[in-house]
Every structure is written in structure tokens, then in C-alpha cells.
């Protein structure tokens, strides 16, 4: 069977399975399996495809048709221009989360620090901490990074990512701050689970059936982790420490109130490029 026929078959299969963006997904799987990008595809579409790769392509299409996220099939996702390994134990890095990283980097360029202690709490794939540390390194700022997560499997994936990007980190299995006693950080960054429990079922199949519940479910009102972080994080921040939290688009005011009530100063809600509240940042 030719590459041309296989490409077409892929799109048709994903259309009939009602996968969003079927062409884009077929391209990703096609290139992943055959190692042929779009430009080369047009030169080679009359060529016969090798048998064993055809089988793999069809197997991946069937799994994508069953709404497994494409990043879990290829094993990676992109964040801040870096490749991150992902598997079912971690949330797939979202572009939305780059807003948080950008806010952190803005604060650093405003300051004069040459080294910073950074905690990535609820680290998952480690994308936030590793992405930030990688940019800081390019600016000559060294980061002593701690990646903390309650899931051992997630930490193993974060470690793979840290090693891949040559970022030195400490990996700690911890239920929020439970195992971080005695440590203090200049910056605490977190994208905690923040979906209301009852809303999890309304998410896309890809998310609700395949991404870890543990990384999504923020309790009855979605604020469970913000409440705990607001109460507990002060003890883990240095004197001029800062806290950066990703939030759901409708949680800005609630999270601002929680932090203000715990005595944080200069609590600000930051919007993303689409104009939606996306980050809350505060000073101790
Ligand atoms: N920090 C990771 C991310 O932003 C994981 C977040 C989570 O598991 N809630 O993608």
C-alpha cells in the first residue's frame, strides 16, 4: 500500500471516530511512524510503505480513534520550545501553562539574582520547573530546582525530562509540602489540580478517560489545593519569596482572596493572551 493511500486512510479513520482535528492528528502519527514530514510526503506518496510500519500506524490510529491523546501515543509533548516525555502518569503540558512560566521569567529579569531556589509543586512531567530553569540558565541565573509530586510514577517521568535537558534537580515524593520540611525557596511555582470534581466528567474523552484524575481533580469547588497552598506555603518561602499559581479562568478572585486572607502581599491576577485569567502571583 502506498503512503498516499495510508495517509488518506488515517484521516478517514479519525474523522469517523470523531477525533478533533483529524488531519493534524493523522500528520503527527504518519510522521512519527514513517519518519516522513509533510513536504517529503508529497514527493513520496506513490511509494510503497514497509509492512511492519503499516501495522504500527494502524494500531496507533485505532488507539487515537479510541480517544487516547496523541501525545501519549508518540510519547512526547512540546512546552516552551522543549520536548517533554509524557505517559499516562502525567498531565500533558498545556500551552496555557506557558503564561505562568513567562510571569516568573519577567520577575527574574526585573531582579538582580544570580541564583534562585525554585520549587515546582505538583510537578507532573516537570515541564514548568525544567522549562523555567532552562531559560534561567541561558540568562546566567542558576536555579536550584526541586520537583515535588505525590506520584512516584510522575516523578520518574519528571526525572527523565530533567536528565534529557541536562537540568539538575532534586525530586521529592511529597503530598504538597509534607516531605519538604526545613526547605525554603525564592519561588514556588504550581499548576495544581483545579477542576471541580463534578466537572471532570464533562471534559473531553481524551482528558477524562486518559489523563490522570489525580492531576485534574481539585475537589468539590476546585479550590482544595489552593486553600492548602495558601495556608502552608509561607513557611517554605524565603523572606522575599514569591508564589505563582496557575488557575482556572473563573478562579482568579477566589484564589486572590485565599492568598490575601493568609497575609500575602501584592496579589495579582494575570491574564493570558486570550484575555482570560490564568495565573495568580503574590509576594510573601
Ligand atoms: N506541572 C504539570 C503541568 O503543568 C502538572 C500539573 C498537574 O499535574 N496538575 O503540566
mmCIF file of C-alpha atoms and ligand atoms in Angstrom:
data_model
loop_
_atom_site.group_PDB
_atom_site.id
_atom_site.type_symbol
_atom_site.label_atom_id
_atom_site.label_comp_id
_atom_site.label_asym_id
_atom_site.label_seq_id
_atom_site.Cartn_x
_atom_site.Cartn_y
_atom_site.Cartn_z
ATOM 1 C CA UNK A 1 0.000 0.000 0.000
ATOM 2 C CA UNK A 2 1.306 3.477 -0.847
ATOM 3 C CA UNK A 3 1.995 6.320 1.562
ATOM 4 C CA UNK A 4 -0.732 8.296 -0.201
ATOM 5 C CA UNK A 5 -3.374 5.623 0.473
ATOM 6 C CA UNK A 6 -2.234 5.226 4.078
ATOM 7 C CA UNK A 7 -2.394 8.945 4.791
ATOM 8 C CA UNK A 8 -5.913 9.125 3.388
ATOM 9 C CA UNK A 9 -6.967 6.047 5.328
ATOM 10 C CA UNK A 10 -5.670 7.668 8.534
ATOM 11 C CA UNK A 11 -7.702 10.835 8.077
ATOM 12 C CA UNK A 12 -10.856 8.872 7.226
ATOM 13 C CA UNK A 13 -10.422 6.659 10.250
ATOM 14 C CA UNK A 14 -10.039 9.625 12.621
ATOM 15 C CA UNK A 15 -12.949 11.503 11.038
ATOM 16 C CA UNK A 16 -15.229 8.510 11.547
ATOM 17 C CA UNK A 17 -14.053 8.180 15.168
ATOM 18 C CA UNK A 18 -14.960 11.872 15.635
ATOM 19 C CA UNK A 19 -11.479 12.858 16.766
ATOM 20 C CA UNK A 20 -10.989 16.638 16.864
ATOM 21 C CA UNK A 21 -8.527 17.938 14.237
ATOM 22 C CA UNK A 22 -8.310 14.623 12.360
ATOM 23 C CA UNK A 23 -5.850 15.838 9.701
ATOM 24 C CA UNK A 24 -3.441 17.314 12.224
ATOM 25 C CA UNK A 25 -3.545 14.100 14.250
ATOM 26 C CA UNK A 26 -3.032 11.925 11.184
ATOM 27 C CA UNK A 27 0.015 14.005 10.191
ATOM 28 C CA UNK A 28 1.536 13.607 13.638
ATOM 29 C CA UNK A 29 1.097 9.813 13.633
ATOM 30 C CA UNK A 30 2.146 9.489 9.994
ATOM 31 C CA UNK A 31 5.369 11.394 10.553
ATOM 32 C CA UNK A 32 6.013 9.592 13.852
ATOM 33 C CA UNK A 33 5.701 6.126 12.303
ATOM 34 C CA UNK A 34 7.159 6.598 8.815
ATOM 35 C CA UNK A 35 9.603 9.389 9.585
ATOM 36 C CA UNK A 36 8.244 11.389 6.639
ATOM 37 C CA UNK A 37 7.200 15.000 7.114
ATOM 38 C CA UNK A 38 4.586 16.824 5.056
ATOM 39 C CA UNK A 39 6.967 18.180 2.419
ATOM 40 C CA UNK A 40 8.527 14.771 1.788
ATOM 41 C CA UNK A 41 5.140 13.076 1.831
ATOM 42 C CA UNK A 42 4.149 14.947 -1.316
ATOM 43 C CA UNK A 43 7.294 13.694 -3.074
ATOM 44 C CA UNK A 44 6.857 10.115 -1.910
ATOM 45 C CA UNK A 45 3.139 9.426 -1.844
ATOM 46 C CA UNK A 46 3.265 6.892 -4.699
ATOM 47 C CA UNK A 47 5.901 4.789 -2.883
ATOM 48 C CA UNK A 48 5.031 1.532 -1.126
ATOM 49 C CA UNK A 49 5.179 1.705 2.690
ATOM 50 C CA UNK A 50 7.016 -1.042 4.615
ATOM 51 C CA UNK A 51 4.701 -3.692 6.073
ATOM 52 C CA UNK A 52 5.676 -3.558 9.774
ATOM 53 C CA UNK A 53 5.375 0.218 9.890
ATOM 54 C CA UNK A 54 1.946 -0.028 8.290
ATOM 55 C CA UNK A 55 0.830 -2.252 11.144
ATOM 56 C CA UNK A 56 2.137 0.145 13.759
ATOM 57 C CA UNK A 57 0.475 3.101 12.002
ATOM 58 C CA UNK A 58 -2.872 1.319 12.003
ATOM 59 C CA UNK A 59 -2.504 0.311 15.619
ATOM 60 C CA UNK A 60 -1.796 3.895 16.669
ATOM 61 C CA UNK A 61 -4.695 5.186 14.569
ATOM 62 C CA UNK A 62 -7.011 2.708 16.304
ATOM 63 C CA UNK A 63 -5.831 3.932 19.710
ATOM 64 C CA UNK A 64 -6.180 7.568 18.659
ATOM 65 C CA UNK A 65 -9.669 6.640 17.390
ATOM 66 C CA UNK A 66 -10.380 5.383 20.912
ATOM 67 C CA UNK A 67 -9.509 8.933 22.062
ATOM 68 C CA UNK A 68 -6.103 8.275 23.577
ATOM 69 C CA UNK A 69 -4.296 11.673 23.391
ATOM 70 C CA UNK A 70 -1.812 11.765 20.522
ATOM 71 C CA UNK A 71 0.994 12.822 22.895
ATOM 72 C CA UNK A 72 0.634 9.572 24.858
ATOM 73 C CA UNK A 73 0.946 7.648 21.578
ATOM 74 C CA UNK A 74 4.094 9.406 20.411
ATOM 75 C CA UNK A 75 5.387 9.702 23.993
ATOM 76 C CA UNK A 76 6.155 13.401 23.939
ATOM 77 C CA UNK A 77 4.744 16.935 24.005
ATOM 78 C CA UNK A 78 6.263 20.377 23.434
ATOM 79 C CA UNK A 79 6.423 23.070 26.113
ATOM 80 C CA UNK A 80 8.401 26.340 25.995
ATOM 81 C CA UNK A 81 10.067 25.028 22.838
ATOM 82 C CA UNK A 82 11.360 21.921 24.636
ATOM 83 C CA UNK A 83 10.448 18.295 24.137
ATOM 84 C CA UNK A 84 8.973 16.606 27.218
ATOM 85 C CA UNK A 85 8.420 12.872 27.604
ATOM 86 C CA UNK A 86 4.878 12.102 28.705
ATOM 87 C CA UNK A 87 2.957 8.968 29.639
ATOM 88 C CA UNK A 88 -0.324 8.208 31.379
ATOM 89 C CA UNK A 89 1.131 9.127 34.776
ATOM 90 C CA UNK A 90 1.421 12.828 33.954
ATOM 91 C CA UNK A 91 -0.757 15.612 32.644
ATOM 92 C CA UNK A 92 0.163 16.622 29.097
ATOM 93 C CA UNK A 93 1.826 20.065 29.255
ATOM 94 C CA UNK A 94 -0.556 22.774 28.003
ATOM 95 C CA UNK A 95 0.389 25.909 26.165
ATOM 96 C CA UNK A 96 -1.778 27.818 28.682
ATOM 97 C CA UNK A 97 0.780 26.970 31.329
ATOM 98 C CA UNK A 98 3.473 28.928 29.492
ATOM 99 C CA UNK A 99 1.780 32.062 30.877
ATOM 100 C CA UNK A 100 2.933 31.067 34.358
ATOM 101 C CA UNK A 101 6.489 30.438 33.189
ATOM 102 C CA UNK A 102 6.561 33.793 31.386
ATOM 103 C CA UNK A 103 5.452 35.629 34.519
ATOM 104 C CA UNK A 104 8.246 34.007 36.502
ATOM 105 C CA UNK A 105 10.820 34.970 33.876
ATOM 106 C CA UNK A 106 9.586 38.574 33.839
ATOM 107 C CA UNK A 107 10.115 38.810 37.601
ATOM 108 C CA UNK A 108 13.598 37.402 37.284
ATOM 109 C CA UNK A 109 14.666 39.902 34.629
ATOM 110 C CA UNK A 110 13.419 42.663 36.887
ATOM 111 C CA UNK A 111 15.625 41.380 39.716
ATOM 112 C CA UNK A 112 19.360 41.047 40.144
ATOM 113 C CA UNK A 113 19.529 37.460 41.294
ATOM 114 C CA UNK A 114 22.295 35.168 40.040
ATOM 115 C CA UNK A 115 20.924 32.056 41.708
ATOM 116 C CA UNK A 116 17.440 31.086 42.813
ATOM 117 C CA UNK A 117 15.870 28.262 44.769
ATOM 118 C CA UNK A 118 12.787 27.136 42.876
ATOM 119 C CA UNK A 119 10.106 24.637 43.853
ATOM 120 C CA UNK A 120 7.833 23.126 41.186
ATOM 121 C CA UNK A 121 4.948 21.778 43.253
ATOM 122 C CA UNK A 122 2.606 19.175 41.681
ATOM 123 C CA UNK A 123 5.343 18.854 39.088
ATOM 124 C CA UNK A 124 3.837 16.137 36.849
ATOM 125 C CA UNK A 125 6.113 15.947 33.789
ATOM 126 C CA UNK A 126 8.270 18.652 35.383
ATOM 127 C CA UNK A 127 7.608 20.977 32.458
ATOM 128 C CA UNK A 128 7.235 24.190 34.479
ATOM 129 C CA UNK A 129 10.360 23.869 36.615
ATOM 130 C CA UNK A 130 12.542 22.432 33.862
ATOM 131 C CA UNK A 131 11.293 24.954 31.293
ATOM 132 C CA UNK A 132 11.965 27.868 33.659
ATOM 133 C CA UNK A 133 15.362 26.533 34.791
ATOM 134 C CA UNK A 134 16.396 26.082 31.168
ATOM 135 C CA UNK A 135 15.571 29.730 30.341
ATOM 136 C CA UNK A 136 17.234 30.987 33.522
ATOM 137 C CA UNK A 137 20.420 29.112 32.660
ATOM 138 C CA UNK A 138 20.553 30.951 29.325
ATOM 139 C CA UNK A 139 20.387 34.241 31.231
ATOM 140 C CA UNK A 140 23.205 33.214 33.506
ATOM 141 C CA UNK A 141 20.924 32.593 36.502
ATOM 142 C CA UNK A 142 21.391 29.215 38.112
ATOM 143 C CA UNK A 143 18.355 27.531 39.617
ATOM 144 C CA UNK A 144 18.442 25.050 42.476
ATOM 145 C CA UNK A 145 15.304 23.236 41.400
ATOM 146 C CA UNK A 146 13.091 20.898 43.416
ATOM 147 C CA UNK A 147 10.428 18.909 41.594
ATOM 148 C CA UNK A 148 7.773 17.626 44.007
ATOM 149 C CA UNK A 149 4.804 15.415 43.243
ATOM 150 C CA UNK A 150 2.658 12.941 45.162
ATOM 151 C CA UNK A 151 3.029 10.356 42.386
ATOM 152 C CA UNK A 152 6.185 8.249 42.191
ATOM 153 C CA UNK A 153 5.436 7.451 38.537
ATOM 154 C CA UNK A 154 5.094 11.156 37.689
ATOM 155 C CA UNK A 155 8.415 11.889 39.405
ATOM 156 C CA UNK A 156 10.113 9.177 37.337
ATOM 157 C CA UNK A 157 8.851 10.928 34.190
ATOM 158 C CA UNK A 158 9.940 14.334 35.514
ATOM 159 C CA UNK A 159 13.408 12.879 36.194
ATOM 160 C CA UNK A 160 13.612 11.566 32.635
ATOM 161 C CA UNK A 161 12.821 15.077 31.405
ATOM 162 C CA UNK A 162 15.275 16.787 33.741
ATOM 163 C CA UNK A 163 18.049 14.403 32.670
ATOM 164 C CA UNK A 164 17.175 14.813 28.986
ATOM 165 C CA UNK A 165 17.518 18.586 29.231
ATOM 166 C CA UNK A 166 20.571 18.457 31.486
ATOM 167 C CA UNK A 167 18.816 20.250 34.339
ATOM 168 C CA UNK A 168 19.994 19.274 37.808
ATOM 169 C CA UNK A 169 17.032 18.830 40.161
ATOM 170 C CA UNK A 170 16.053 17.254 43.390
ATOM 171 C CA UNK A 171 12.980 15.002 43.025
ATOM 172 C CA UNK A 172 10.839 14.609 46.122
ATOM 173 C CA UNK A 173 7.755 12.477 46.515
ATOM 174 C CA UNK A 174 5.554 14.676 48.657
ATOM 175 C CA UNK A 175 1.896 15.401 49.319
ATOM 176 C CA UNK A 176 2.259 19.153 48.697
ATOM 177 C CA UNK A 177 4.730 20.240 51.413
ATOM 178 C CA UNK A 178 4.594 17.110 53.596
ATOM 179 C CA UNK A 179 8.163 15.976 52.815
ATOM 180 C CA UNK A 180 9.738 19.393 52.308
ATOM 181 C CA UNK A 181 10.278 20.295 55.941
ATOM 182 C CA UNK A 182 13.028 22.778 56.594
ATOM 183 C CA UNK A 183 13.407 23.827 52.962
ATOM 184 C CA UNK A 184 12.868 27.386 51.788
ATOM 185 C CA UNK A 185 12.509 28.679 48.249
ATOM 186 C CA UNK A 186 12.713 32.003 46.454
ATOM 187 C CA UNK A 187 9.984 30.965 44.047
ATOM 188 C CA UNK A 188 7.227 28.402 44.447
ATOM 189 C CA UNK A 189 5.512 27.558 41.153
ATOM 190 C CA UNK A 190 2.479 25.330 40.861
ATOM 191 C CA UNK A 191 -0.198 24.224 38.468
ATOM 192 C CA UNK A 192 -2.205 22.168 40.953
ATOM 193 C CA UNK A 193 -5.292 20.124 40.053
ATOM 194 C CA UNK A 194 -8.123 22.656 39.835
ATOM 195 C CA UNK A 195 -11.116 21.146 38.053
ATOM 196 C CA UNK A 196 -14.259 20.843 40.193
ATOM 197 C CA UNK A 197 -14.901 17.149 40.845
ATOM 198 C CA UNK A 198 -18.336 17.272 39.205
ATOM 199 C CA UNK A 199 -16.903 18.992 36.096
ATOM 200 C CA UNK A 200 -14.302 16.285 35.425
ATOM 201 C CA UNK A 201 -16.965 14.147 33.735
ATOM 202 C CA UNK A 202 -17.799 16.981 31.320
ATOM 203 C CA UNK A 203 -14.226 17.192 29.943
ATOM 204 C CA UNK A 204 -13.182 15.777 26.554
ATOM 205 C CA UNK A 205 -12.843 11.995 26.463
ATOM 206 C CA UNK A 206 -9.098 12.369 25.901
ATOM 207 C CA UNK A 207 -8.781 14.191 29.197
ATOM 208 C CA UNK A 208 -11.313 12.495 31.453
ATOM 209 C CA UNK A 209 -10.534 8.912 30.364
ATOM 210 C CA UNK A 210 -6.788 9.093 29.808
ATOM 211 C CA UNK A 211 -5.101 11.886 31.763
ATOM 212 C CA UNK A 212 -4.516 11.192 35.481
ATOM 213 C CA UNK A 213 -7.522 12.145 37.643
ATOM 214 C CA UNK A 214 -5.066 12.918 40.397
ATOM 215 C CA UNK A 215 -3.678 15.748 38.250
ATOM 216 C CA UNK A 216 -7.098 17.188 37.400
ATOM 217 C CA UNK A 217 -9.494 16.900 40.326
ATOM 218 C CA UNK A 218 -9.379 19.954 42.571
ATOM 219 C CA UNK A 219 -12.152 18.818 44.932
ATOM 220 C CA UNK A 220 -15.802 19.887 45.215
ATOM 221 C CA UNK A 221 -15.226 23.573 44.459
ATOM 222 C CA UNK A 222 -11.927 23.135 42.588
ATOM 223 C CA UNK A 223 -10.082 25.130 45.259
ATOM 224 C CA UNK A 224 -8.895 22.326 47.557
ATOM 225 C CA UNK A 225 -5.212 22.657 46.626
ATOM 226 C CA UNK A 226 -5.191 26.481 46.505
ATOM 227 C CA UNK A 227 -6.589 26.534 50.047
ATOM 228 C CA UNK A 228 -3.810 24.252 51.273
ATOM 229 C CA UNK A 229 -1.088 26.051 49.320
ATOM 230 C CA UNK A 230 -2.294 29.433 50.630
ATOM 231 C CA UNK A 231 -2.120 28.150 54.218
ATOM 232 C CA UNK A 232 1.086 26.105 54.025
ATOM 233 C CA UNK A 233 3.398 27.795 51.513
ATOM 234 C CA UNK A 234 4.545 30.783 53.628
ATOM 235 C CA UNK A 235 6.667 28.504 55.798
ATOM 236 C CA UNK A 236 8.537 27.325 52.699
ATOM 237 C CA UNK A 237 9.249 30.724 51.188
ATOM 238 C CA UNK A 238 12.324 32.857 51.783
ATOM 239 C CA UNK A 239 11.880 36.321 53.200
ATOM 240 C CA UNK A 240 11.215 37.917 49.809
ATOM 241 C CA UNK A 241 9.769 34.760 48.299
ATOM 242 C CA UNK A 242 7.133 34.686 45.597
ATOM 243 C CA UNK A 243 4.322 32.343 44.733
ATOM 244 C CA UNK A 244 2.982 31.725 41.216
ATOM 245 C CA UNK A 245 -0.137 29.612 40.682
ATOM 246 C CA UNK A 246 -1.925 28.626 37.520
ATOM 247 C CA UNK A 247 -5.705 28.937 37.907
ATOM 248 C CA UNK A 248 -8.877 28.105 36.025
ATOM 249 C CA UNK A 249 -10.311 31.075 34.061
ATOM 250 C CA UNK A 250 -13.026 31.669 36.698
ATOM 251 C CA UNK A 251 -10.911 31.166 39.833
ATOM 252 C CA UNK A 252 -8.905 34.416 39.868
ATOM 253 C CA UNK A 253 -10.888 36.284 42.510
ATOM 254 C CA UNK A 254 -11.348 33.255 44.777
ATOM 255 C CA UNK A 255 -7.628 32.421 44.771
ATOM 256 C CA UNK A 256 -6.712 36.085 45.254
ATOM 257 C CA UNK A 257 -8.941 36.172 48.332
ATOM 258 C CA UNK A 258 -7.427 32.990 49.756
ATOM 259 C CA UNK A 259 -3.896 34.386 49.437
ATOM 260 C CA UNK A 260 -4.834 37.820 50.768
ATOM 261 C CA UNK A 261 -6.524 36.212 53.781
ATOM 262 C CA UNK A 262 -3.271 34.372 54.531
ATOM 263 C CA UNK A 263 -1.313 37.631 54.505
ATOM 264 C CA UNK A 264 0.291 37.518 51.050
ATOM 265 C CA UNK A 265 1.038 40.949 49.532
ATOM 266 C CA UNK A 266 0.740 42.367 46.067
ATOM 267 C CA UNK A 267 -1.603 39.550 44.996
ATOM 268 C CA UNK A 268 -2.276 39.887 41.269
ATOM 269 C CA UNK A 269 -4.345 38.008 38.724
ATOM 270 C CA UNK A 270 -2.578 37.758 35.345
ATOM 271 C CA UNK A 271 -4.454 37.180 32.100
ATOM 272 C CA UNK A 272 -3.283 35.021 29.211
ATOM 273 C CA UNK A 273 -3.045 36.177 25.590
ATOM 274 C CA UNK A 274 -6.724 35.327 25.099
ATOM 275 C CA UNK A 275 -7.583 37.761 27.915
ATOM 276 C CA UNK A 276 -8.574 35.053 30.396
ATOM 277 C CA UNK A 277 -7.332 34.999 33.990
ATOM 278 C CA UNK A 278 -4.649 32.293 34.039
ATOM 279 C CA UNK A 279 -2.165 32.986 36.850
ATOM 280 C CA UNK A 280 -2.219 34.420 40.353
ATOM 281 C CA UNK A 281 1.082 35.729 41.667
ATOM 282 C CA UNK A 282 1.930 37.060 45.099
ATOM 283 C CA UNK A 283 4.772 38.154 47.380
ATOM 284 C CA UNK A 284 5.202 36.946 50.893
HETATM 285 N N1 LIG B 1 3.034 20.855 36.426
HETATM 286 C C1 LIG B 1 2.493 19.994 35.429
HETATM 287 C C2 LIG B 1 1.906 20.804 34.291
HETATM 288 O O1 LIG B 1 1.708 21.968 34.420
HETATM 289 C C3 LIG B 1 1.433 19.051 36.026
HETATM 290 C C4 LIG B 1 0.258 19.754 36.624
HETATM 291 C C5 LIG B 1 -0.685 18.805 37.309
HETATM 292 O O2 LIG B 1 -0.436 17.596 37.363
HETATM 293 N N2 LIG B 1 -1.763 19.333 37.813
HETATM 294 O O3 LIG B 1 1.650 20.301 33.231
#
